[in-house]
PDB file of C-alpha atoms in Angstrom:
ATOM      1  CA  MET E  10     100.440  -5.372 379.097  1.00  0.00           C
ATOM      2  CA  GLN E  11     100.930  -4.000 375.698  1.00  0.00           C
ATOM      3  CA  LYS E  12     100.604   0.238 375.951  1.00  0.00           C
ATOM      4  CA  PHE E  13      96.915   1.331 374.475  1.00  0.00           C
ATOM      5  CA  SER E  14      96.692   3.442 372.009  1.00  0.00           C
ATOM      6  CA  TYR E  15      93.838   4.683 369.635  1.00  0.00           C
ATOM      7  CA  PRO E  16      95.347   4.183 365.581  1.00  0.00           C
ATOM      8  CA  GLU E  17      95.309   7.464 363.854  1.00  0.00           C
ATOM      9  CA  ASN E  18      93.582   6.057 360.956  1.00  0.00           C
ATOM     10  CA  LEU E  19      90.368   6.188 362.752  1.00  0.00           C
ATOM     11  CA  TYR E  20      91.490   8.930 365.613  1.00  0.00           C
ATOM     12  CA  PRO E  21      93.761  11.218 363.573  1.00  0.00           C
ATOM     13  CA  PHE E  22      94.325  14.049 366.308  1.00  0.00           C
ATOM     14  CA  GLN E  23      97.253  15.206 368.692  1.00  0.00           C
ATOM     15  CA  SER E  24      96.746  13.411 372.095  1.00  0.00           C
ATOM     16  CA  LYS E  25      97.338  16.205 374.882  1.00  0.00           C
ATOM     17  CA  TRP E  26      98.026  14.972 378.514  1.00  0.00           C
ATOM     18  CA  THR E  27      97.583  17.075 382.045  1.00  0.00           C
ATOM     19  CA  THR E  28      97.836  15.948 385.630  1.00  0.00           C
ATOM     20  CA  ILE E  29      94.358  16.207 387.769  1.00  0.00           C
ATOM     21  CA  ASN E  30      93.719  14.981 391.288  1.00  0.00           C
ATOM     22  CA  GLY E  31      96.751  12.998 391.244  1.00  0.00           C
ATOM     23  CA  ASN E  32      95.531  11.327 388.006  1.00  0.00           C
ATOM     24  CA  ARG E  33      97.016  11.232 384.313  1.00  0.00           C
ATOM     25  CA  ILE E  34      94.362  12.422 381.910  1.00  0.00           C
ATOM     26  CA  HIS E  35      94.321  12.367 377.551  1.00  0.00           C
ATOM     27  CA  TYR E  36      92.494  14.683 375.950  1.00  0.00           C
ATOM     28  CA  ILE E  37      92.325  16.477 372.458  1.00  0.00           C
ATOM     29  CA  ASP E  38      91.688  20.237 371.979  1.00  0.00           C
ATOM     30  CA  GLU E  39      90.895  20.213 368.141  1.00  0.00           C
ATOM     31  CA  GLY E  40      90.214  23.206 365.973  1.00  0.00           C
ATOM     32  CA  GLN E  41      89.290  26.997 366.473  1.00  0.00           C
ATOM     33  CA  GLY E  42      85.460  29.112 367.176  1.00  0.00           C
ATOM     34  CA  GLU E  43      83.120  28.393 370.053  1.00  0.00           C
ATOM     35  CA  THR E  44      83.918  25.373 372.526  1.00  0.00           C
ATOM     36  CA  ILE E  45      82.453  22.364 372.306  1.00  0.00           C
ATOM     37  CA  LEU E  46      83.248  19.925 375.324  1.00  0.00           C
ATOM     38  CA  PHE E  47      82.836  16.404 375.071  1.00  0.00           C
ATOM     39  CA  CYS E  48      81.818  14.131 377.604  1.00  0.00           C
ATOM     40  CA  HIS E  49      81.667  10.410 377.053  1.00  0.00           C
ATOM     41  CA  PRO E  50      79.712   8.013 378.851  1.00  0.00           C
ATOM     42  CA  PRO E  51      80.754   4.742 380.600  1.00  0.00           C
ATOM     43  CA  VAL E  52      80.493   2.700 377.989  1.00  0.00           C
ATOM     44  CA  THR E  53      83.143   4.329 375.619  1.00  0.00           C
ATOM     45  CA  SER E  54      85.629   7.060 376.002  1.00  0.00           C
ATOM     46  CA  SER E  55      86.358  10.061 373.362  1.00  0.00           C
ATOM     47  CA  PHE E  56      86.920   7.866 371.070  1.00  0.00           C
ATOM     48  CA  MET E  57      83.137   7.209 370.351  1.00  0.00           C
ATOM     49  CA  TYR E  58      82.938  11.166 369.135  1.00  0.00           C
ATOM     50  CA  ARG E  59      86.167  11.311 366.529  1.00  0.00           C
ATOM     51  CA  ASN E  60      84.044  11.306 363.699  1.00  0.00           C
ATOM     52  CA  MET E  61      81.939  14.309 364.589  1.00  0.00           C
ATOM     53  CA  ILE E  62      85.079  15.989 365.751  1.00  0.00           C
ATOM     54  CA  LYS E  63      86.662  15.218 362.578  1.00  0.00           C
ATOM     55  CA  ILE E  64      83.433  17.497 360.857  1.00  0.00           C
ATOM     56  CA  LEU E  65      83.350  19.701 363.992  1.00  0.00           C
ATOM     57  CA  SER E  66      86.585  21.071 364.501  1.00  0.00           C
ATOM     58  CA  LYS E  67      86.420  22.723 360.900  1.00  0.00           C
ATOM     59  CA  HIS E  68      84.293  25.178 362.264  1.00  0.00           C
ATOM     60  CA  PHE E  69      84.252  25.108 366.247  1.00  0.00           C
ATOM     61  CA  ARG E  70      87.041  24.288 369.048  1.00  0.00           C
ATOM     62  CA  CYS E  71      86.418  20.733 369.988  1.00  0.00           C
ATOM     63  CA  ILE E  72      87.581  19.119 373.618  1.00  0.00           C
ATOM     64  CA  ALA E  73      86.954  15.850 374.464  1.00  0.00           C
ATOM     65  CA  LEU E  74      88.434  13.933 377.151  1.00  0.00           C
ATOM     66  CA  ASP E  75      88.773  10.368 378.590  1.00  0.00           C
ATOM     67  CA  PHE E  76      87.770  10.150 382.397  1.00  0.00           C
ATOM     68  CA  PRO E  77      90.450   8.446 384.614  1.00  0.00           C
ATOM     69  CA  GLY E  78      90.197   4.594 383.846  1.00  0.00           C
ATOM     70  CA  PHE E  79      88.675   5.447 380.711  1.00  0.00           C
ATOM     71  CA  GLY E  80      90.317   5.239 377.391  1.00  0.00           C
ATOM     72  CA  LEU E  81      93.985   6.552 377.502  1.00  0.00           C
ATOM     73  CA  SER E  82      93.532   8.210 381.240  1.00  0.00           C
ATOM     74  CA  GLU E  83      94.811   6.793 384.028  1.00  0.00           C
ATOM     75  CA  ILE E  84      93.866   6.252 388.174  1.00  0.00           C
ATOM     76  CA  ASN E  85      96.725   6.788 389.884  1.00  0.00           C
ATOM     77  CA  PRO E  86      97.354   3.617 391.839  1.00  0.00           C
ATOM     78  CA  ALA E  87      98.804   5.525 394.808  1.00  0.00           C
ATOM     79  CA  GLY E  88      96.030   8.228 395.001  1.00  0.00           C
ATOM     80  CA  LYS E  89      92.494   8.009 396.378  1.00  0.00           C
ATOM     81  CA  TYR E  90      90.413   8.557 393.132  1.00  0.00           C
ATOM     82  CA  THR E  91      87.217   5.906 392.861  1.00  0.00           C
ATOM     83  CA  PRO E  92      85.256   6.642 389.631  1.00  0.00           C
ATOM     84  CA  SER E  93      82.197   8.034 390.206  1.00  0.00           C
ATOM     85  CA  ILE E  94      80.034  11.114 388.933  1.00  0.00           C
ATOM     86  CA  HIS E  95      81.258  12.879 391.637  1.00  0.00           C
ATOM     87  CA  ALA E  96      84.822  12.462 391.092  1.00  0.00           C
ATOM     88  CA  GLN E  97      84.325  12.634 387.032  1.00  0.00           C
ATOM     89  CA  ALA E  98      82.697  16.717 387.766  1.00  0.00           C
ATOM     90  CA  GLU E  99      86.042  17.558 389.773  1.00  0.00           C
ATOM     91  CA  ILE E 100      88.041  15.978 386.582  1.00  0.00           C
ATOM     92  CA  VAL E 101      85.629  18.014 384.515  1.00  0.00           C
ATOM     93  CA  ALA E 102      86.347  21.422 386.790  1.00  0.00           C
ATOM     94  CA  GLY E 103      90.055  20.694 386.698  1.00  0.00           C
ATOM     95  CA  LEU E 104      90.246  20.042 382.775  1.00  0.00           C
ATOM     96  CA  MET E 105      88.027  23.557 382.438  1.00  0.00           C
ATOM     97  CA  GLU E 106      90.609  25.574 385.240  1.00  0.00           C
ATOM     98  CA  MET E 107      93.316  24.140 383.050  1.00  0.00           C
ATOM     99  CA  LEU E 108      92.356  25.062 379.706  1.00  0.00           C
ATOM    100  CA  LYS E 109      90.800  28.578 381.067  1.00  0.00           C
ATOM    101  CA  LEU E 110      87.441  27.759 379.771  1.00  0.00           C
ATOM    102  CA  ASP E 111      85.052  30.173 380.330  1.00  0.00           C
ATOM    103  CA  SER E 112      82.580  29.921 377.498  1.00  0.00           C
ATOM    104  CA  VAL E 113      81.667  26.612 376.613  1.00  0.00           C
ATOM    105  CA  TYR E 114      78.990  24.575 374.509  1.00  0.00           C
ATOM    106  CA  LEU E 115      78.498  21.207 376.553  1.00  0.00           C
ATOM    107  CA  LEU E 116      77.546  17.597 374.509  1.00  0.00           C
ATOM    108  CA  MET E 117      76.363  15.534 377.557  1.00  0.00           C
ATOM    109  CA  GLN E 118      75.797  11.859 377.130  1.00  0.00           C
ATOM    110  CA  GLU E 119      74.981   9.744 380.271  1.00  0.00           C
ATOM    111  CA  CYS E 120      76.832   9.798 383.146  1.00  0.00           C
ATOM    112  CA  GLY E 121      79.409  11.839 381.801  1.00  0.00           C
ATOM    113  CA  GLY E 122      77.016  14.702 380.887  1.00  0.00           C
ATOM    114  CA  HIS E 123      75.804  14.411 384.521  1.00  0.00           C
ATOM    115  CA  ALA E 124      79.254  14.738 385.736  1.00  0.00           C
ATOM    116  CA  ALA E 125      79.846  17.936 383.798  1.00  0.00           C
ATOM    117  CA  ILE E 126      76.424  18.962 384.233  1.00  0.00           C
ATOM    118  CA  LYS E 127      77.272  18.996 388.501  1.00  0.00           C
ATOM    119  CA  ALA E 128      80.541  21.001 387.556  1.00  0.00           C
ATOM    120  CA  PHE E 129      78.723  23.717 386.021  1.00  0.00           C
ATOM    121  CA  ILE E 130      76.163  23.886 389.055  1.00  0.00           C
ATOM    122  CA  GLU E 131      79.089  25.241 390.611  1.00  0.00           C
ATOM    123  CA  GLU E 132      80.075  27.842 387.721  1.00  0.00           C
ATOM    124  CA  PRO E 133      77.088  28.540 385.669  1.00  0.00           C
ATOM    125  CA  GLU E 134      78.028  31.386 383.829  1.00  0.00           C
ATOM    126  CA  LYS E 135      80.618  29.099 382.053  1.00  0.00           C
ATOM    127  CA  LEU E 136      77.538  27.471 380.055  1.00  0.00           C
ATOM    128  CA  LYS E 137      76.622  29.146 377.010  1.00  0.00           C
ATOM    129  CA  GLY E 138      74.381  26.153 375.722  1.00  0.00           C
ATOM    130  CA  ILE E 139      73.592  22.537 375.951  1.00  0.00           C
ATOM    131  CA  ILE E 140      73.377  19.537 373.488  1.00  0.00           C
ATOM    132  CA  ILE E 141      71.693  16.688 375.408  1.00  0.00           C
ATOM    133  CA  THR E 142      72.107  14.076 373.911  1.00  0.00           C
ATOM    134  CA  ASP E 143      70.702  10.366 374.851  1.00  0.00           C
ATOM    135  CA  THR E 144      70.746  11.088 378.314  1.00  0.00           C
ATOM    136  CA  ILE E 145      67.964  11.088 381.517  1.00  0.00           C
ATOM    137  CA  ILE E 146      68.068  14.194 383.755  1.00  0.00           C
ATOM    138  CA  PHE E 147      65.562  13.161 385.865  1.00  0.00           C
ATOM    139  CA  PRO E 148      65.324  10.715 389.038  1.00  0.00           C
ATOM    140  CA  VAL E 149      65.350   6.956 387.491  1.00  0.00           C
ATOM    141  CA  SER E 150      62.999   5.828 390.251  1.00  0.00           C
ATOM    142  CA  GLY E 151      60.256   7.613 387.927  1.00  0.00           C
ATOM    143  CA  TYR E 152      61.453   5.339 385.188  1.00  0.00           C
ATOM    144  CA  PRO E 153      61.008   1.730 386.614  1.00  0.00           C
ATOM    145  CA  LYS E 154      62.616   0.303 383.296  1.00  0.00           C
ATOM    146  CA  ILE E 155      65.035   1.811 383.313  1.00  0.00           C
ATOM    147  CA  LYS E 156      65.885   1.137 387.353  1.00  0.00           C
ATOM    148  CA  LYS E 157      65.267  -2.226 386.630  1.00  0.00           C
ATOM    149  CA  MET E 158      67.823  -2.534 383.775  1.00  0.00           C
ATOM    150  CA  LEU E 159      70.243  -0.568 385.596  1.00  0.00           C
ATOM    151  CA  SER E 160      70.229  -3.142 388.527  1.00  0.00           C
ATOM    152  CA  MET E 161      70.276  -5.867 386.611  1.00  0.00           C
ATOM    153  CA  ILE E 162      73.097  -4.622 384.878  1.00  0.00           C
ATOM    154  CA  ASN E 163      75.207  -4.151 388.007  1.00  0.00           C
ATOM    155  CA  GLY E 164      73.970  -7.726 389.584  1.00  0.00           C
ATOM    156  CA  SER E 165      76.332 -10.453 390.099  1.00  0.00           C
ATOM    157  CA  VAL E 166      75.964 -12.477 386.900  1.00  0.00           C
ATOM    158  CA  PHE E 167      75.977  -9.648 384.544  1.00  0.00           C
ATOM    159  CA  ASN E 168      78.673  -8.653 386.001  1.00  0.00           C
ATOM    160  CA  PHE E 169      80.666 -12.063 386.054  1.00  0.00           C
ATOM    161  CA  ILE E 170      79.609 -12.485 382.335  1.00  0.00           C
ATOM    162  CA  ASN E 171      80.695  -8.872 381.846  1.00  0.00           C
ATOM    163  CA  SER E 172      83.991  -8.999 383.563  1.00  0.00           C
ATOM    164  CA  ASN E 173      84.891 -11.803 381.452  1.00  0.00           C
ATOM    165  CA  PHE E 174      83.625 -11.734 377.827  1.00  0.00           C
ATOM    166  CA  ASN E 175      82.805  -7.680 377.787  1.00  0.00           C
ATOM    167  CA  LEU E 176      79.245  -8.097 377.352  1.00  0.00           C
ATOM    168  CA  LEU E 177      77.993  -4.671 377.627  1.00  0.00           C
ATOM    169  CA  ILE E 178      80.308  -3.333 374.930  1.00  0.00           C
ATOM    170  CA  ALA E 179      79.826  -6.470 372.847  1.00  0.00           C
ATOM    171  CA  ALA E 180      75.953  -5.149 373.417  1.00  0.00           C
ATOM    172  CA  MET E 181      76.648  -1.350 372.670  1.00  0.00           C
ATOM    173  CA  THR E 182      77.899  -2.165 369.364  1.00  0.00           C
ATOM    174  CA  ARG E 183      75.750  -4.510 368.287  1.00  0.00           C
ATOM    175  CA  PHE E 184      72.340  -3.097 369.440  1.00  0.00           C
ATOM    176  CA  GLY E 185      72.586   0.662 370.388  1.00  0.00           C
ATOM    177  CA  ILE E 186      74.256   1.604 366.438  1.00  0.00           C
ATOM    178  CA  ASN E 187      71.875   0.944 363.753  1.00  0.00           C
ATOM    179  CA  ASN E 188      72.324   3.239 361.014  1.00  0.00           C
ATOM    180  CA  ARG E 189      75.785   1.752 360.152  1.00  0.00           C
ATOM    181  CA  LYS E 190      77.917  -1.340 360.879  1.00  0.00           C
ATOM    182  CA  LEU E 191      81.140  -0.818 362.885  1.00  0.00           C
ATOM    183  CA  SER E 192      84.242  -2.295 361.346  1.00  0.00           C
ATOM    184  CA  ALA E 193      85.937  -4.822 362.456  1.00  0.00           C
ATOM    185  CA  GLU E 194      88.905  -2.549 363.467  1.00  0.00           C
ATOM    186  CA  GLU E 195      86.139  -0.310 365.400  1.00  0.00           C
ATOM    187  CA  LYS E 196      84.742  -2.971 367.487  1.00  0.00           C
ATOM    188  CA  LYS E 197      88.362  -4.063 368.052  1.00  0.00           C
ATOM    189  CA  ILE E 198      88.988  -0.427 369.389  1.00  0.00           C
ATOM    190  CA  TYR E 199      85.745  -0.291 371.668  1.00  0.00           C
ATOM    191  CA  LYS E 200      86.959  -3.858 372.965  1.00  0.00           C
ATOM    192  CA  THR E 201      90.457  -2.748 373.828  1.00  0.00           C
ATOM    193  CA  ILE E 202      88.985   0.397 375.761  1.00  0.00           C
ATOM    194  CA  PHE E 203      87.651  -1.873 378.051  1.00  0.00           C
ATOM    195  CA  ARG E 204      90.863  -4.453 378.692  1.00  0.00           C
ATOM    196  CA  THR E 205      90.733  -5.413 381.863  1.00  0.00           C
ATOM    197  CA  LYS E 206      88.000  -6.794 384.375  1.00  0.00           C
ATOM    198  CA  GLU E 207      88.492  -3.845 386.486  1.00  0.00           C
ATOM    199  CA  MET E 208      87.681  -1.212 383.660  1.00  0.00           C
ATOM    200  CA  ARG E 209      84.562  -3.445 382.680  1.00  0.00           C
ATOM    201  CA  ARG E 210      83.339  -3.624 386.701  1.00  0.00           C
ATOM    202  CA  THR E 211      83.712   0.140 386.715  1.00  0.00           C
ATOM    203  CA  SER E 212      81.693   0.947 383.556  1.00  0.00           C
ATOM    204  CA  THR E 213      79.176  -0.784 385.208  1.00  0.00           C
ATOM    205  CA  ARG E 214      79.467   0.416 388.850  1.00  0.00           C
ATOM    206  CA  MET E 215      79.269   4.204 387.189  1.00  0.00           C
ATOM    207  CA  LEU E 216      76.103   3.242 385.168  1.00  0.00           C
ATOM    208  CA  HIS E 217      74.226   1.871 388.142  1.00  0.00           C
ATOM    209  CA  GLN E 218      75.213   5.084 390.364  1.00  0.00           C
ATOM    210  CA  LEU E 219      72.124   6.384 388.272  1.00  0.00           C
ATOM    211  CA  VAL E 220      70.273   4.636 390.369  1.00  0.00           C
ATOM    212  CA  THR E 221      71.870   5.066 393.629  1.00  0.00           C
ATOM    213  CA  GLU E 222      72.574   8.765 393.330  1.00  0.00           C
ATOM    214  CA  GLU E 223      68.831   9.837 393.734  1.00  0.00           C
ATOM    215  CA  ASN E 224      69.979  12.872 395.380  1.00  0.00           C
ATOM    216  CA  LEU E 225      71.815  13.869 392.935  1.00  0.00           C
ATOM    217  CA  LEU E 226      69.401  13.056 389.895  1.00  0.00           C
ATOM    218  CA  GLN E 227      67.189  15.430 391.936  1.00  0.00           C
ATOM    219  CA  GLN E 228      69.789  18.399 392.143  1.00  0.00           C
ATOM    220  CA  ILE E 229      69.794  17.946 387.975  1.00  0.00           C
ATOM    221  CA  GLN E 230      66.415  17.911 387.351  1.00  0.00           C
ATOM    222  CA  ALA E 231      66.451  21.250 389.858  1.00  0.00           C
ATOM    223  CA  ALA E 232      68.893  22.827 388.277  1.00  0.00           C
ATOM    224  CA  PHE E 233      67.314  22.321 384.518  1.00  0.00           C
ATOM    225  CA  GLU E 234      64.201  23.636 385.806  1.00  0.00           C
ATOM    226  CA  THR E 235      65.807  26.736 387.241  1.00  0.00           C
ATOM    227  CA  THR E 236      69.722  27.861 386.752  1.00  0.00           C
ATOM    228  CA  PHE E 237      69.822  26.273 383.053  1.00  0.00           C
ATOM    229  CA  ASN E 238      66.259  26.888 381.500  1.00  0.00           C
ATOM    230  CA  THR E 239      66.889  30.061 379.714  1.00  0.00           C
ATOM    231  CA  ILE E 240      69.918  28.566 378.351  1.00  0.00           C
ATOM    232  CA  PRO E 241      69.753  27.583 374.369  1.00  0.00           C
ATOM    233  CA  ALA E 242      69.434  23.832 374.317  1.00  0.00           C
ATOM    234  CA  LEU E 243      69.574  21.236 371.160  1.00  0.00           C
ATOM    235  CA  ILE E 244      68.608  17.941 371.907  1.00  0.00           C
ATOM    236  CA  ILE E 245      69.234  15.259 370.038  1.00  0.00           C
ATOM    237  CA  TYR E 246      68.145  11.741 370.378  1.00  0.00           C
ATOM    238  CA  GLY E 247      68.422   8.557 368.278  1.00  0.00           C
ATOM    239  CA  GLU E 248      64.598   7.578 367.160  1.00  0.00           C
ATOM    240  CA  LYS E 249      64.856   4.026 368.215  1.00  0.00           C
ATOM    241  CA  ASP E 250      66.290   4.787 371.574  1.00  0.00           C
ATOM    242  CA  PRO E 251      64.533   3.145 374.513  1.00  0.00           C
ATOM    243  CA  LEU E 252      64.627   6.609 376.307  1.00  0.00           C
ATOM    244  CA  THR E 253      62.771   8.101 373.605  1.00  0.00           C
ATOM    245  CA  GLY E 254      59.944   5.713 373.693  1.00  0.00           C
ATOM    246  CA  MET E 255      59.609   6.736 377.245  1.00  0.00           C
ATOM    247  CA  GLY E 256      59.151  10.634 376.245  1.00  0.00           C
ATOM    248  CA  ILE E 257      62.414  11.982 378.108  1.00  0.00           C
ATOM    249  CA  PRO E 258      63.341  13.580 375.191  1.00  0.00           C
ATOM    250  CA  ARG E 259      60.171  15.995 374.598  1.00  0.00           C
ATOM    251  CA  ARG E 260      59.662  16.112 378.654  1.00  0.00           C
ATOM    252  CA  ILE E 261      63.336  17.583 378.972  1.00  0.00           C
ATOM    253  CA  LYS E 262      61.952  20.181 375.860  1.00  0.00           C
ATOM    254  CA  THR E 263      59.473  20.891 378.053  1.00  0.00           C
ATOM    255  CA  LEU E 264      62.012  22.187 380.720  1.00  0.00           C
ATOM    256  CA  LEU E 265      63.691  24.825 378.306  1.00  0.00           C
ATOM    257  CA  PRO E 266      61.692  27.503 376.134  1.00  0.00           C
ATOM    258  CA  ASP E 267      64.776  28.163 374.389  1.00  0.00           C
ATOM    259  CA  SER E 268      65.444  24.590 372.672  1.00  0.00           C
ATOM    260  CA  GLU E 269      65.033  22.515 369.694  1.00  0.00           C
ATOM    261  CA  LEU E 270      64.180  18.794 369.746  1.00  0.00           C
ATOM    262  CA  TYR E 271      65.610  16.158 366.880  1.00  0.00           C
ATOM    263  CA  LEU E 272      65.259  12.387 366.529  1.00  0.00           C
ATOM    264  CA  ILE E 273      67.806  10.953 364.295  1.00  0.00           C
ATOM    265  CA  LYS E 274      65.615   8.516 362.223  1.00  0.00           C
ATOM    266  CA  GLY E 275      66.026   4.575 362.877  1.00  0.00           C
ATOM    267  CA  GLU E 276      69.026   5.211 364.867  1.00  0.00           C
ATOM    268  CA  GLY E 277      69.362   3.839 368.687  1.00  0.00           C
ATOM    269  CA  HIS E 278      71.002   4.987 371.549  1.00  0.00           C
ATOM    270  CA  PHE E 279      74.656   5.948 370.222  1.00  0.00           C
ATOM    271  CA  PRO E 280      73.557   7.923 367.252  1.00  0.00           C
ATOM    272  CA  HIS E 281      77.055   9.457 367.283  1.00  0.00           C
ATOM    273  CA  GLU E 282      78.510   6.568 366.332  1.00  0.00           C
ATOM    274  CA  GLY E 283      75.444   6.201 364.247  1.00  0.00           C
ATOM    275  CA  GLU E 284      74.947   8.971 362.076  1.00  0.00           C
ATOM    276  CA  PRO E 285      78.044  11.237 362.977  1.00  0.00           C
ATOM    277  CA  GLU E 286      77.129  13.260 359.789  1.00  0.00           C
ATOM    278  CA  LYS E 287      73.742  14.243 360.701  1.00  0.00           C
ATOM    279  CA  MET E 288      74.446  14.982 364.541  1.00  0.00           C
ATOM    280  CA  SER E 289      77.469  17.063 363.184  1.00  0.00           C
ATOM    281  CA  LYS E 290      75.666  19.044 360.750  1.00  0.00           C
ATOM    282  CA  LEU E 291      72.305  19.648 363.348  1.00  0.00           C
ATOM    283  CA  ILE E 292      75.170  20.771 366.184  1.00  0.00           C
ATOM    284  CA  SER E 293      76.562  22.710 363.204  1.00  0.00           C
ATOM    285  CA  ASP E 294      73.395  24.603 362.165  1.00  0.00           C
ATOM    286  CA  TRP E 295      72.673  25.342 365.367  1.00  0.00           C
ATOM    287  CA  LEU E 296      75.676  26.657 366.935  1.00  0.00           C
ATOM    288  CA  ASN E 297      75.901  29.234 363.959  1.00  0.00           C
ATOM    289  CA  LYS E 298      72.755  30.503 364.207  1.00  0.00           C
ATOM    290  CA  LYS E 299      73.463  31.622 367.932  1.00  0.00           C
TER     291      LYS E 299
END
């Protein structure tokens, strides 16, 4: 198989590499200033944040990784790594240790955010602030529609179609981004990120962990109610994200007294792609007030 790389015209960053738990990890480290750590969800990689990082790295230090088995990062076939939220938390902790990060603003999104929060639960003093984007931090047992959807995604029929036709990525690029149309090249990159059947299965298994890891979601909710409830937080969701319609961002805001909530007008579950300029301005304005 031909070696995959991000095209420089879309992803104009210097790729860096390290080894964590035996896995070859790709990451970028751009700009100077307050540190923002981007942790991607199971349907993408650091590629999703490229347009935000182009803007934010002019004033802040932006670090974004690809988790093992996603993007350019590789799982060591001779190792014991199995993709999971717990395993990804160890990768986040390892990267922070390697880069000597002790004061971080976390941009969390879906499972990548859960993994990072799990890492910060062990070292809460390193978390300076949280940017919560299109994420559920509560057990999905309290949201039957989400639980049903995630169970369907992990079912045999969907997995067969997704494994053979990359359905999850096709749905993400078509229905999750409202305010901007991806170019043909951008769509191709997203499909290529999940270029093997195993990568596509890994994505659905990771999403389904939001159902199976009930205890972890309880732990994360408890952390937001106690350990992290005094930390500054910026909450940004797409106005048309189904999570917004369920009241999740407003519920999160009630837990965090020092928080601001913004809804991106017309946008869906991935405003990072649909409205990167608006996302970046909200983040920049918020950080400049700190």
